Tab-separated table of C-alpha atoms in Angstrom:
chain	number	residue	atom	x	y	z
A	1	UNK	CA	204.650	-33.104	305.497
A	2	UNK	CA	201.907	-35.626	305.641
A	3	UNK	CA	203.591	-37.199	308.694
A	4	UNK	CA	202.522	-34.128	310.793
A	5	UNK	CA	198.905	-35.254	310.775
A	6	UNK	CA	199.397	-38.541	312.073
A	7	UNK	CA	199.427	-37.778	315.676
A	8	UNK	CA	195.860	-35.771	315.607
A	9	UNK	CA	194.346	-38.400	313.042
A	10	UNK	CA	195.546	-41.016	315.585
A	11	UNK	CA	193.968	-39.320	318.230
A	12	UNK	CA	190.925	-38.828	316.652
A	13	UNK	CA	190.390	-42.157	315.138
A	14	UNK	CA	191.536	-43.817	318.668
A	15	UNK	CA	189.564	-41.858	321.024
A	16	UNK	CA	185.569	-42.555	320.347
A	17	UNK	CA	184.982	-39.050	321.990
A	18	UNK	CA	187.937	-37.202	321.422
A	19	UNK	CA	188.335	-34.489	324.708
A	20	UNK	CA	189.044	-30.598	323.857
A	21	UNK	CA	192.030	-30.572	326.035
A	22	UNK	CA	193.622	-33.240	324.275
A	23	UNK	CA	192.658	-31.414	320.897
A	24	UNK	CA	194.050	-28.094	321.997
A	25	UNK	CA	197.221	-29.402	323.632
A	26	UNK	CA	197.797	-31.166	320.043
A	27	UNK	CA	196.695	-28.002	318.066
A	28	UNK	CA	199.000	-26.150	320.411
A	29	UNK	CA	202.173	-28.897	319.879
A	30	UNK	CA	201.571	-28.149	315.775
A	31	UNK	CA	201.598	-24.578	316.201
A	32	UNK	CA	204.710	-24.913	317.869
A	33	UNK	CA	206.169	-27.403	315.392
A	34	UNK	CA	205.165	-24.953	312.463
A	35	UNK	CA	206.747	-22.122	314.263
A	36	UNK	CA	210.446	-23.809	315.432
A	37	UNK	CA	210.461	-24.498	311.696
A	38	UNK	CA	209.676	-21.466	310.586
A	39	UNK	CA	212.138	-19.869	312.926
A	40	UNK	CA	214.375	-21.455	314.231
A	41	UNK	CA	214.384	-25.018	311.603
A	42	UNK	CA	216.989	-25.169	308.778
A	43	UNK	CA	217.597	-26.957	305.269
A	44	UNK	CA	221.138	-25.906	305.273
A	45	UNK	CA	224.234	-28.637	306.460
A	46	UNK	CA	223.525	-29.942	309.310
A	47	UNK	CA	219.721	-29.865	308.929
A	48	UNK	CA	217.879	-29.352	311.603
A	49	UNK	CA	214.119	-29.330	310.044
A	50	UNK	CA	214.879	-32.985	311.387
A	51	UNK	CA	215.146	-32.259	314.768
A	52	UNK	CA	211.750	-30.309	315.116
A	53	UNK	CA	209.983	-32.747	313.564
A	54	UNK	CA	210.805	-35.407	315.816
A	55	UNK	CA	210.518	-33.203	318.994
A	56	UNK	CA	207.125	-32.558	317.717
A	57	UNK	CA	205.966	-35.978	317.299
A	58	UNK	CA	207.576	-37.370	320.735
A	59	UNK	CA	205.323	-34.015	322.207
A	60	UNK	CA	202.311	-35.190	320.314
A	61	UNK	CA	202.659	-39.312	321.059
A	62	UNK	CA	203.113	-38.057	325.040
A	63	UNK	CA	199.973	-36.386	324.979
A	64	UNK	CA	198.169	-38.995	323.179
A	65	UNK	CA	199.299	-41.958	325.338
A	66	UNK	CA	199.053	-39.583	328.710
A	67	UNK	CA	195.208	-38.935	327.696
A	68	UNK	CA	194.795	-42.783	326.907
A	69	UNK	CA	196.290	-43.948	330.175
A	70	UNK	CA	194.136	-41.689	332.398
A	71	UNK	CA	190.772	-42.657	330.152
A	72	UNK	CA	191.794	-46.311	330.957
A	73	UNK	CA	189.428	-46.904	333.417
A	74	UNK	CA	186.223	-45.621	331.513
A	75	UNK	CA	187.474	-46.418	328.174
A	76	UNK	CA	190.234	-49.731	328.504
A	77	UNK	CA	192.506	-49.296	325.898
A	78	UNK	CA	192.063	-52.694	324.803
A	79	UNK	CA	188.557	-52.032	323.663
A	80	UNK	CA	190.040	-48.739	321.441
A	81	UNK	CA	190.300	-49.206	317.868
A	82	UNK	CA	193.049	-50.979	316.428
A	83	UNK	CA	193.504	-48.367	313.613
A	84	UNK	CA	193.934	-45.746	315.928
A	85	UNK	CA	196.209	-47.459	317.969
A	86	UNK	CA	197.897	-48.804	314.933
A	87	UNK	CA	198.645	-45.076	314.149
A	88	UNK	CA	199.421	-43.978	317.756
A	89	UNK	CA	202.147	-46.461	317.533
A	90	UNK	CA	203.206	-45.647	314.143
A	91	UNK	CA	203.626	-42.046	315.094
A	92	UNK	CA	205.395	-43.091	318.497
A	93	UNK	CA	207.788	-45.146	316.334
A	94	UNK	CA	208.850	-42.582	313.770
A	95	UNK	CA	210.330	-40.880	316.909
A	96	UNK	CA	212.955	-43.355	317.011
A	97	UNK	CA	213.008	-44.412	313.381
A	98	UNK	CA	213.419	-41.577	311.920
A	99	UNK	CA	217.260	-41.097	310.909
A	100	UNK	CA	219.064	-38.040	312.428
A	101	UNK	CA	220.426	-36.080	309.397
A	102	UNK	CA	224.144	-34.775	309.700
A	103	UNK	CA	226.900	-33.633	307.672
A	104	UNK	CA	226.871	-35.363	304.013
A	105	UNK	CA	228.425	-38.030	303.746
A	106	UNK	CA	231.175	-39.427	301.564
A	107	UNK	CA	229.621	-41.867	299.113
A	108	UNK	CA	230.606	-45.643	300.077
A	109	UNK	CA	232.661	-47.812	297.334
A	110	UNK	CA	229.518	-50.160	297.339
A	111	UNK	CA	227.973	-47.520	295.131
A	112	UNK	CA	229.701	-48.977	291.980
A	113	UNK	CA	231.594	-52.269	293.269
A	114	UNK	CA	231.747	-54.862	292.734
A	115	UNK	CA	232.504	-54.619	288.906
A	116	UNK	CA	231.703	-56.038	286.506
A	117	UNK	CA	234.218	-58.449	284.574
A	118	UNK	CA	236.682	-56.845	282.634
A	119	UNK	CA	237.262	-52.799	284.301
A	120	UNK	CA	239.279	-52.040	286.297
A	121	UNK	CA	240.129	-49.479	288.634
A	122	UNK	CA	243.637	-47.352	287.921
A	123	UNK	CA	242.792	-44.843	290.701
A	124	UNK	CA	240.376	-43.272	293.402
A	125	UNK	CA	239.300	-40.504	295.324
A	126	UNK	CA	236.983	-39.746	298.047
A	127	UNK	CA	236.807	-36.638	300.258
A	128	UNK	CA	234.308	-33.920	300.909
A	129	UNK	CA	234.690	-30.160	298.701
A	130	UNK	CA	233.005	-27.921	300.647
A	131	UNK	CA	229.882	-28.022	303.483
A	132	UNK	CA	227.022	-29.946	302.649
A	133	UNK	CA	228.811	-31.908	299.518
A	134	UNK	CA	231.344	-35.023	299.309
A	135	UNK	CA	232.137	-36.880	296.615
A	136	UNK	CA	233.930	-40.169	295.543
A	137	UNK	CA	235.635	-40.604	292.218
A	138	UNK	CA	236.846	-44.110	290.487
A	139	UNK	CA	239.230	-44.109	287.210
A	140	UNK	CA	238.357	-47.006	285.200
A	141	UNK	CA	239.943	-48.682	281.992
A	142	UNK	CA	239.109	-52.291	280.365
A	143	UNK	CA	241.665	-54.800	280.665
A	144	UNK	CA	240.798	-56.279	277.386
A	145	UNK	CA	241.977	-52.874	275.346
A	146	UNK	CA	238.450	-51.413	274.888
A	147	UNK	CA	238.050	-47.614	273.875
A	148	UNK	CA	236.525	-45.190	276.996
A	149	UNK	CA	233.237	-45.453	274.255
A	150	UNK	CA	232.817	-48.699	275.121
A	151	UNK	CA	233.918	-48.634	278.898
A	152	UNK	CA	230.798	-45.885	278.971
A	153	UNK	CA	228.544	-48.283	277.359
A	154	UNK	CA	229.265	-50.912	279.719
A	155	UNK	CA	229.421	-48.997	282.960
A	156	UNK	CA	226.221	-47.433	281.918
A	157	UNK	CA	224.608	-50.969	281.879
A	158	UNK	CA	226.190	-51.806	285.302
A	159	UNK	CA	224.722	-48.923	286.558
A	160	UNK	CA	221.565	-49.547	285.208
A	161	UNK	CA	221.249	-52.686	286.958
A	162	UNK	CA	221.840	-51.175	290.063
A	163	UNK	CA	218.994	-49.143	289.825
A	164	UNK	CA	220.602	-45.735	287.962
A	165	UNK	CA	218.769	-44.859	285.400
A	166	UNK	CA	219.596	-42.127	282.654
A	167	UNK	CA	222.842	-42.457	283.030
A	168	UNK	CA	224.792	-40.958	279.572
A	169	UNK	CA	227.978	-39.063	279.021
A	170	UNK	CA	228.901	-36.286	281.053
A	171	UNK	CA	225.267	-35.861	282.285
A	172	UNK	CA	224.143	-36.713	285.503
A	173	UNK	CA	221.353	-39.556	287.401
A	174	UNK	CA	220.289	-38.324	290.232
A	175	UNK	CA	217.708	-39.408	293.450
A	176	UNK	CA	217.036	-38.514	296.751
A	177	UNK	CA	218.968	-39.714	299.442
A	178	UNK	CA	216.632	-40.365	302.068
A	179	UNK	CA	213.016	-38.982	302.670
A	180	UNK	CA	210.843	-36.515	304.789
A	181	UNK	CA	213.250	-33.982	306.379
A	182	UNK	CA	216.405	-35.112	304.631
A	183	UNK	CA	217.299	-32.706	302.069
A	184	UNK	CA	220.471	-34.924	300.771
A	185	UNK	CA	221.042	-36.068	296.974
A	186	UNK	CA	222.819	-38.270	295.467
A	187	UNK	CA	223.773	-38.309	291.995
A	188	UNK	CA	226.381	-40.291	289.650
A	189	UNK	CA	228.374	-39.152	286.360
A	190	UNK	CA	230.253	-40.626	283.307
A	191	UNK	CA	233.088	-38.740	281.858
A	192	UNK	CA	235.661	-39.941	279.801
A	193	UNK	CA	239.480	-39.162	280.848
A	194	UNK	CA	242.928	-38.779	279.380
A	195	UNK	CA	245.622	-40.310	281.038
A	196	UNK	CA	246.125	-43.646	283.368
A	197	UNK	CA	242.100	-43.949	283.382
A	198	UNK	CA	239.816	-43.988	280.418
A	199	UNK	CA	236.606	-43.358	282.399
A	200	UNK	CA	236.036	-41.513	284.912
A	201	UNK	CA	232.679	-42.317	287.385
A	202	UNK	CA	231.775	-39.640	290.073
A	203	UNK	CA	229.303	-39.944	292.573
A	204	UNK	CA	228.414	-36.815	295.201
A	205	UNK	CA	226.001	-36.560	297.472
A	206	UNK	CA	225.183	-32.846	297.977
A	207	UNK	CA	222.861	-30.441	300.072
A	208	UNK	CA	220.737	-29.252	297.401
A	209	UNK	CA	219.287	-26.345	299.928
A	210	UNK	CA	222.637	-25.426	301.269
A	211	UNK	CA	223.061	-21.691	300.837
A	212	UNK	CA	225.750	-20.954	298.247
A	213	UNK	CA	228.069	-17.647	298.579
A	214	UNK	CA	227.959	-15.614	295.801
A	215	UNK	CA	230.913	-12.873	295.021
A	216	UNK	CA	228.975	-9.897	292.686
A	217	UNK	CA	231.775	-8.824	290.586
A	218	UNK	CA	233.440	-5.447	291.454
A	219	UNK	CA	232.899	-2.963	288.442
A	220	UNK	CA	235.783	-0.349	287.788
C-alpha cells in the first residue's frame, strides 16, 4: 500500500536534516506494521488489515509531530516546508478518515431507486446468506404490459446511468466497495423470473477474501 510511505516521505521532505532516531523509530513502526499484518492482520469478515494500518500511521504521525515539536526551537515549524507538512497532515488525517471496515453490509434500496417510469416493484428481499456476504433482491414488472426482454433492456439503461456498466442477462457488474484495506465488493445482476415478477435485480456485496469451507467428497 502506497499509503505506508507517507509518514517517512513526510518526514523526510519536512525535516531539512532528517535525525537517525526519528528514521529508526519510523523504520522500526513499519517493521512492526508489516509484521501485525503478516501475523496477526486478516482479509477475512471482519477485516482487520484495517486496524493495523491505522495503528501504524497514528504511531508514525506521533513520532513525526513529537520530533517536530522538540526541533521547534532550532528549526520553527513555520519555516518547514509546506509539502512536508502538507503530507504530515495528510498522513495524521487518514488516521481518522479512514473508514473502520466491519461486517458487510446489506445493500441500501438507493442502489436501484428511484425508478424509472413505468417498473414496478411486486416484491423484495434483503438479508445477509452467510459471513462476509448480504444481499438485496427487487422483483420488477412494467406496468404498461412489456415482456421481462424489454424490462432487461430498460433496467440495464437505468443502471447504466447510475454508473453500472456491463450490465447483461444473468451476468454480473461488479466494483469495489471502498479502497485501501477494504476488501468488500459490490456487484449487481439481471435475471429474468417466472411468477408475480418478470425481472429479477440482485445486488450483494461480498468478502471476496473470506475463506470458504470446502466438504471433499467421501469416496466409498
Amino acid at each position: 500500500m502506497a499509503i505506508v510511505l507517507l509518514v517517512p516521505i513526510a518526514w523526510v521532505v519536512v525535516a531539512p536534516d532528517p535525525g537517525r532516531i526519528v528514521g529508526a523509530l519510523l523504520v522500526a513502526s513499519a517493521a512492526g506494521w508489516s509484521l501485525a499484518t503478516r501475523l496477526w492482520a486478516s482479509w477475512a469478515t471482519p477485516p482487520t488489515v484495517d486496524d493495523a494500518l491505522r495503528g501504524y500511521l497514528a504511531v508514525g504521525c506521533a513520532i513525526v509531530v513529537t520530533a517536530l515539536w522538540l526541533d521547534r526551537h532550532r528549526h520553527p515549524i513555520i519555516r518547514r516546508p509546506w509539502l512536508g507538512l502538507a503530507l504530515v497532515g495528510v498522513a495524521c488525517a487518514a488516521v481518522v478518515v479512514l473508514p473502520a471496515v466491519c461486517n458487510a453490509s446489506i445493500p441500501g434500496r438507493d442502489a436501484l431507486l428511484p425508478l424509472l417510469k413505468g417498473v414496478v416493484i411486486v416484491a423484495e428481499d434483503a438479508g445477509c446468506e452467510s459471513r462476509g456476504s448480504c444481499e438485496r433482491s427487487f422483483q420488477l414488472t412494467a406496468d404498461d404490459g412489456a415482456d421481462p426482454q424489454e424490462v432487461a433492456r430498460r433496467l440495464t439503461r437505468h443502471l447504466e446511468d447510475r454508473g453500472w456498466r456491463g450490465v447483461e442477462h444473468e451476468a454480473k457488474a461488479c466494483r469495489p466497495l471502498g479502497y485501501l484495506a477494504n476488501p468488500y465488493r459490490t456487484c449487481v445482476s439481471i435475471l429474468h423470473l417466472r411468477g408475480p415478477g418478470t425481472v429479477e435485480v440482485l445486488f450483494n456485496v461480498f468478502n471476496p477474501r473470506e475463506p470458504r469451507i470446502s466438504y471433499a467428497s467421501e469416496t466409498p
